[in-house]
Amino acid sequence: AQKVTQAQTEISVVEKEDVTLDCVYETRDTTYYLFWYKQPPSGELVFLIRRNSFDEQNEISGRYSWNFQKSTSSFNFTITASQVVDSAVYFCALSGYSGGYQKVTFGTGTKLQVIP
Amino acid sequence: DTGVSQDPRHKITKRGQNVTFRCDPISEHNRLYWYRQTLGQGPEFLTYFQNEAQLEKSRLLSDRFSAERPKGSFSTLEIQRTEQGDSAMYLCASLSVQGGGNTIYFGEGSWLTVV
């Protein structure tokens, strides 16, 4: 069984503040993949990042950074110097890998509002 | 446009009617997923196909729901005798599992409103 928990339902920050979105996951698979997706009001899920369970290196992409800690089963996402365009719902997701990708399980999402 | 395409984008139907959604995945992707998303929730898995074979179905997929991918390319999701609880966004996604797999790409979704 897989489970993804995003405890923060909604977060509001003022523009230029840093914000961290938390994600905790559960899985019995030894190989798995973690994802973050952004869902703007238009509804489309936009892929942000994929990490596999063997790669715990933190990753930075522009203002975005991800902290993967296997020991605490967490995959947190930080936006530095937030902008109004970052306002969206962000989903953390998990996919086991057993002979190939399995279904992707999503968290309930964190709605981020960046106030100008 | 070479992304995942879904049609129609919006559908309003009366309770009891049947509706069908179509998904055209990225052309070289052999795995296709259907998800459902209701307001304030994350996408929930419904079913997925590897080429034309339907490999897994969620218990969310009641007898009124049927999905097909006859030629391993596009897929359809049909809902029979729609109920108000079926109102949701239906998302399609595709993935290539060759070479260790890659990213799962989602379409823009098909919004269903049952009145």
GROMACS .gro file of C-alpha atoms in nm:
model
  231
    1ALA     CA    1   0.000   0.000   0.000
    2GLN     CA    2   0.117   0.348  -0.076
    3LYS     CA    3   0.025   0.669   0.097
    4VAL     CA    4   0.125   1.031   0.058
    5THR     CA    5   0.048   1.287   0.324
    6GLN     CA    6   0.054   1.660   0.271
    7ALA     CA    7  -0.043   1.796   0.607
    8GLN     CA    8  -0.057   2.158   0.496
    9THR     CA    9  -0.390   2.223   0.332
   10GLU     CA   10  -0.337   2.590   0.254
   11ILE     CA   11  -0.046   2.826   0.291
   12SER     CA   12  -0.040   3.200   0.235
   13VAL     CA   13   0.282   3.394   0.201
   14VAL     CA   14   0.373   3.741   0.097
   15GLU     CA   15   0.559   3.776  -0.227
   16LYS     CA   16   0.936   3.725  -0.196
   17GLU     CA   17   0.904   3.510   0.112
   18ASP     CA   18   1.040   3.156   0.109
   19VAL     CA   19   0.793   2.874   0.159
   20THR     CA   20   0.834   2.500   0.219
   21LEU     CA   21   0.570   2.246   0.128
   22ASP     CA   22   0.588   1.925   0.326
   23CYS     CA   23   0.539   1.574   0.194
   24VAL     CA   24   0.559   1.249   0.388
   25TYR     CA   25   0.513   0.915   0.219
   26GLU     CA   26   0.465   0.548   0.301
   27THR     CA   27   0.553   0.256   0.081
   28ARG     CA   28   0.669  -0.103   0.112
   29ASP     CA   29   0.856  -0.091  -0.216
   30THR     CA   30   1.233  -0.066  -0.200
   31THR     CA   31   1.238   0.107  -0.534
   32TYR     CA   32   1.003   0.394  -0.585
   33TYR     CA   33   0.973   0.734  -0.740
   34LEU     CA   34   0.859   1.060  -0.590
   35PHE     CA   35   0.711   1.349  -0.782
   36TRP     CA   36   0.592   1.701  -0.737
   37TYR     CA   37   0.327   1.847  -0.964
   38LYS     CA   38   0.185   2.196  -0.984
   39GLN     CA   39  -0.182   2.251  -1.064
   40PRO     CA   40  -0.269   2.609  -1.154
   41PRO     CA   41  -0.633   2.722  -1.167
   42SER     CA   42  -0.656   2.605  -1.528
   43GLY     CA   43  -0.644   2.249  -1.395
   44GLU     CA   44  -0.354   2.096  -1.582
   45LEU     CA   45  -0.102   1.903  -1.375
   46VAL     CA   46   0.243   2.034  -1.451
   47PHE     CA   47   0.537   1.809  -1.377
   48LEU     CA   48   0.806   1.968  -1.161
   49ILE     CA   49   1.042   1.694  -1.050
   50ARG     CA   50   1.095   1.320  -1.022
   51ARG     CA   51   1.332   1.151  -0.778
   52ASN     CA   52   1.408   0.783  -0.740
   53SER     CA   53   1.452   0.618  -0.403
   54PHE     CA   54   1.824   0.566  -0.450
   55ASP     CA   55   1.906   0.927  -0.511
   56GLU     CA   56   1.891   1.135  -0.197
   57GLN     CA   57   2.078   1.430  -0.333
   58ASN     CA   58   1.896   1.754  -0.292
   59GLU     CA   59   1.810   1.927  -0.613
   60ILE     CA   60   1.783   2.291  -0.700
   61SER     CA   61   1.620   2.431  -1.008
   62GLY     CA   62   1.607   2.807  -1.012
   63ARG     CA   63   1.390   2.918  -0.722
   64TYR     CA   64   1.277   2.560  -0.655
   65SER     CA   65   1.457   2.312  -0.436
   66TRP     CA   66   1.373   1.968  -0.306
   67ASN     CA   67   1.492   1.791   0.005
   68PHE     CA   68   1.457   1.413  -0.003
   69GLN     CA   69   1.522   1.235   0.327
   70LYS     CA   70   1.468   0.864   0.314
   71SER     CA   71   1.523   0.828   0.689
   72THR     CA   72   1.213   1.033   0.760
   73SER     CA   73   1.024   0.938   0.442
   74SER     CA   74   0.995   1.299   0.345
   75PHE     CA   75   1.026   1.485   0.018
   76ASN     CA   76   0.984   1.854   0.089
   77PHE     CA   77   0.965   2.131  -0.167
   78THR     CA   78   1.090   2.484  -0.109
   79ILE     CA   79   1.018   2.789  -0.321
   80THR     CA   80   1.261   3.070  -0.263
   81ALA     CA   81   1.155   3.431  -0.315
   82SER     CA   82   0.799   3.333  -0.399
   83GLN     CA   83   0.611   3.508  -0.677
   84VAL     CA   84   0.243   3.554  -0.747
   85VAL     CA   85   0.273   3.312  -1.040
   86ASP     CA   86   0.362   3.040  -0.791
   87SER     CA   87   0.006   3.047  -0.660
   88ALA     CA   88  -0.136   2.704  -0.730
   89VAL     CA   89  -0.209   2.370  -0.572
   90TYR     CA   90   0.098   2.154  -0.537
   91PHE     CA   91   0.079   1.777  -0.524
   92CYS     CA   92   0.335   1.534  -0.400
   93ALA     CA   93   0.306   1.187  -0.550
   94LEU     CA   94   0.459   0.843  -0.519
   95SER     CA   95   0.495   0.552  -0.759
   96GLY     CA   96   0.623   0.213  -0.667
   97TYR     CA   97   0.846   0.037  -0.916
   98SER     CA   98   0.796  -0.335  -0.932
   99GLY     CA   99   0.870  -0.463  -1.279
  100GLY     CA  100   0.788  -0.119  -1.407
  101TYR     CA  101   0.607   0.188  -1.293
  102GLN     CA  102   0.298   0.118  -1.094
  103LYS     CA  103   0.011   0.354  -1.031
  104VAL     CA  104   0.093   0.697  -0.900
  105THR     CA  105  -0.056   0.783  -0.564
  106PHE     CA  106  -0.114   1.150  -0.492
  107GLY     CA  107  -0.138   1.346  -0.173
  108THR     CA  108  -0.433   1.576  -0.114
  109GLY     CA  109  -0.236   1.880  -0.221
  110THR     CA  110  -0.126   2.206  -0.066
  111LYS     CA  111  -0.284   2.523  -0.193
  112LEU     CA  112  -0.028   2.800  -0.203
  113GLN     CA  113  -0.139   3.159  -0.224
  114VAL     CA  114   0.128   3.421  -0.281
  115ILE     CA  115   0.003   3.764  -0.190
  116PRO     CA  116   0.154   4.059  -0.377
  117ASP     CA  117   0.088   1.985  -2.985
  118THR     CA  118   0.256   1.663  -2.876
  119GLY     CA  119   0.123   1.638  -2.522
  120VAL     CA  120  -0.160   1.429  -2.381
  121SER     CA  121  -0.487   1.540  -2.532
  122GLN     CA  122  -0.831   1.496  -2.376
  123ASP     CA  123  -1.173   1.553  -2.524
  124PRO     CA  124  -1.412   1.702  -2.439
  125ARG     CA  125  -1.265   1.947  -2.193
  126HIS     CA  126  -1.601   2.017  -2.036
  127LYS     CA  127  -1.920   1.815  -2.030
  128ILE     CA  128  -2.249   1.890  -1.861
  129THR     CA  129  -2.496   1.605  -1.860
  130LYS     CA  130  -2.821   1.512  -1.697
  131ARG     CA  131  -2.828   1.242  -1.437
  132GLY     CA  132  -2.883   0.905  -1.595
  133GLN     CA  133  -2.717   0.987  -1.925
  134ASN     CA  134  -2.403   0.820  -2.054
  135VAL     CA  135  -2.085   1.011  -2.122
  136THR     CA  136  -1.761   0.917  -2.293
  137PHE     CA  137  -1.423   1.082  -2.263
  138ARG     CA  138  -1.135   1.032  -2.499
  139CYS     CA  139  -0.764   1.047  -2.430
  140ASP     CA  140  -0.487   1.061  -2.686
  141PRO     CA  141  -0.155   0.994  -2.514
  142ILE     CA  142   0.186   1.102  -2.627
  143SER     CA  143   0.242   0.888  -2.934
  144GLU     CA  144   0.534   0.675  -2.820
  145HIS     CA  145   0.397   0.618  -2.470
  146ASN     CA  146   0.273   0.267  -2.409
  147ARG     CA  147   0.125   0.312  -2.064
  148LEU     CA  148  -0.190   0.513  -2.009
  149TYR     CA  149  -0.361   0.608  -1.683
  150TRP     CA  150  -0.701   0.743  -1.589
  151TYR     CA  151  -0.749   0.944  -1.270
  152ARG     CA  152  -1.041   1.125  -1.116
  153GLN     CA  153  -1.011   1.445  -0.918
  154THR     CA  154  -1.280   1.611  -0.711
  155LEU     CA  155  -1.265   1.958  -0.564
  156GLY     CA  156  -1.005   1.990  -0.291
  157GLN     CA  157  -0.868   1.642  -0.340
  158GLY     CA  158  -0.571   1.493  -0.513
  159PRO     CA  159  -0.614   1.280  -0.823
  160GLU     CA  160  -0.740   0.932  -0.746
  161PHE     CA  161  -0.629   0.638  -0.953
  162LEU     CA  162  -0.896   0.466  -1.161
  163THR     CA  163  -0.720   0.235  -1.403
  164TYR     CA  164  -0.423   0.194  -1.631
  165PHE     CA  165  -0.327   0.024  -1.954
  166GLN     CA  166  -0.005  -0.121  -2.085
  167ASN     CA  167  -0.058  -0.098  -2.458
  168GLU     CA  168  -0.409  -0.239  -2.505
  169ALA     CA  169  -0.410  -0.448  -2.186
  170GLN     CA  170  -0.592  -0.308  -1.885
  171LEU     CA  171  -0.360  -0.407  -1.600
  172GLU     CA  172  -0.526  -0.266  -1.292
  173LYS     CA  173  -0.860  -0.121  -1.194
  174SER     CA  174  -0.936   0.066  -0.876
  175ARG     CA  175  -1.240  -0.026  -0.672
  176LEU     CA  176  -1.348   0.331  -0.746
  177LEU     CA  177  -1.423   0.206  -1.095
  178SER     CA  178  -1.776   0.081  -1.043
  179ASP     CA  179  -1.969  -0.130  -1.292
  180ARG     CA  180  -2.095   0.188  -1.453
  181PHE     CA  181  -1.744   0.279  -1.559
  182SER     CA  182  -1.561   0.115  -1.845
  183ALA     CA  183  -1.231   0.202  -2.003
  184GLU     CA  184  -1.085   0.074  -2.326
  185ARG     CA  185  -0.771   0.113  -2.528
  186PRO     CA  186  -0.850  -0.104  -2.829
  187LYS     CA  187  -0.539  -0.049  -3.037
  188GLY     CA  188  -0.298   0.055  -2.770
  189SER     CA  189  -0.317   0.416  -2.877
  190PHE     CA  190  -0.609   0.635  -2.769
  191SER     CA  191  -0.832   0.539  -2.479
  192THR     CA  192  -1.194   0.601  -2.388
  193LEU     CA  193  -1.357   0.620  -2.049
  194GLU     CA  194  -1.732   0.571  -2.049
  195ILE     CA  195  -1.962   0.639  -1.759
  196GLN     CA  196  -2.308   0.491  -1.786
  197ARG     CA  197  -2.615   0.615  -1.600
  198THR     CA  198  -2.427   0.909  -1.457
  199GLU     CA  199  -2.489   1.017  -1.100
  200GLN     CA  200  -2.425   1.352  -0.938
  201GLY     CA  201  -2.136   1.197  -0.747
  202ASP     CA  202  -1.960   1.139  -1.077
  203SER     CA  203  -1.906   1.513  -1.113
  204ALA     CA  204  -1.530   1.553  -1.118
  205MET     CA  205  -1.236   1.615  -1.343
  206TYR     CA  206  -1.116   1.306  -1.524
  207LEU     CA  207  -0.746   1.311  -1.594
  208CYS     CA  208  -0.554   1.103  -1.839
  209ALA     CA  209  -0.180   1.053  -1.823
  210SER     CA  210   0.075   0.863  -2.025
  211LEU     CA  211   0.418   0.720  -1.968
  212SER     CA  212   0.681   0.540  -2.162
  213VAL     CA  213   0.811   0.236  -1.977
  214GLN     CA  214   1.092   0.164  -2.217
  215GLY     CA  215   1.443   0.236  -2.103
  216GLY     CA  216   1.349   0.244  -1.736
  217GLY     CA  217   1.058   0.479  -1.773
  218ASN     CA  218   1.034   0.851  -1.752
  219THR     CA  219   0.793   1.112  -1.641
  220ILE     CA  220   0.420   1.069  -1.627
  221TYR     CA  221   0.256   1.343  -1.830
  222PHE     CA  222  -0.099   1.453  -1.768
  223GLY     CA  223  -0.356   1.596  -2.002
  224GLU     CA  224  -0.558   1.903  -1.917
  225GLY     CA  225  -0.847   1.698  -1.789
  226SER     CA  226  -1.211   1.657  -1.877
  227TRP     CA  227  -1.450   1.830  -1.642
  228LEU     CA  228  -1.779   1.649  -1.589
  229THR     CA  229  -2.081   1.810  -1.428
  230VAL     CA  230  -2.385   1.593  -1.370
  231VAL     CA  231  -2.701   1.791  -1.306
   0.00000   0.00000   0.00000
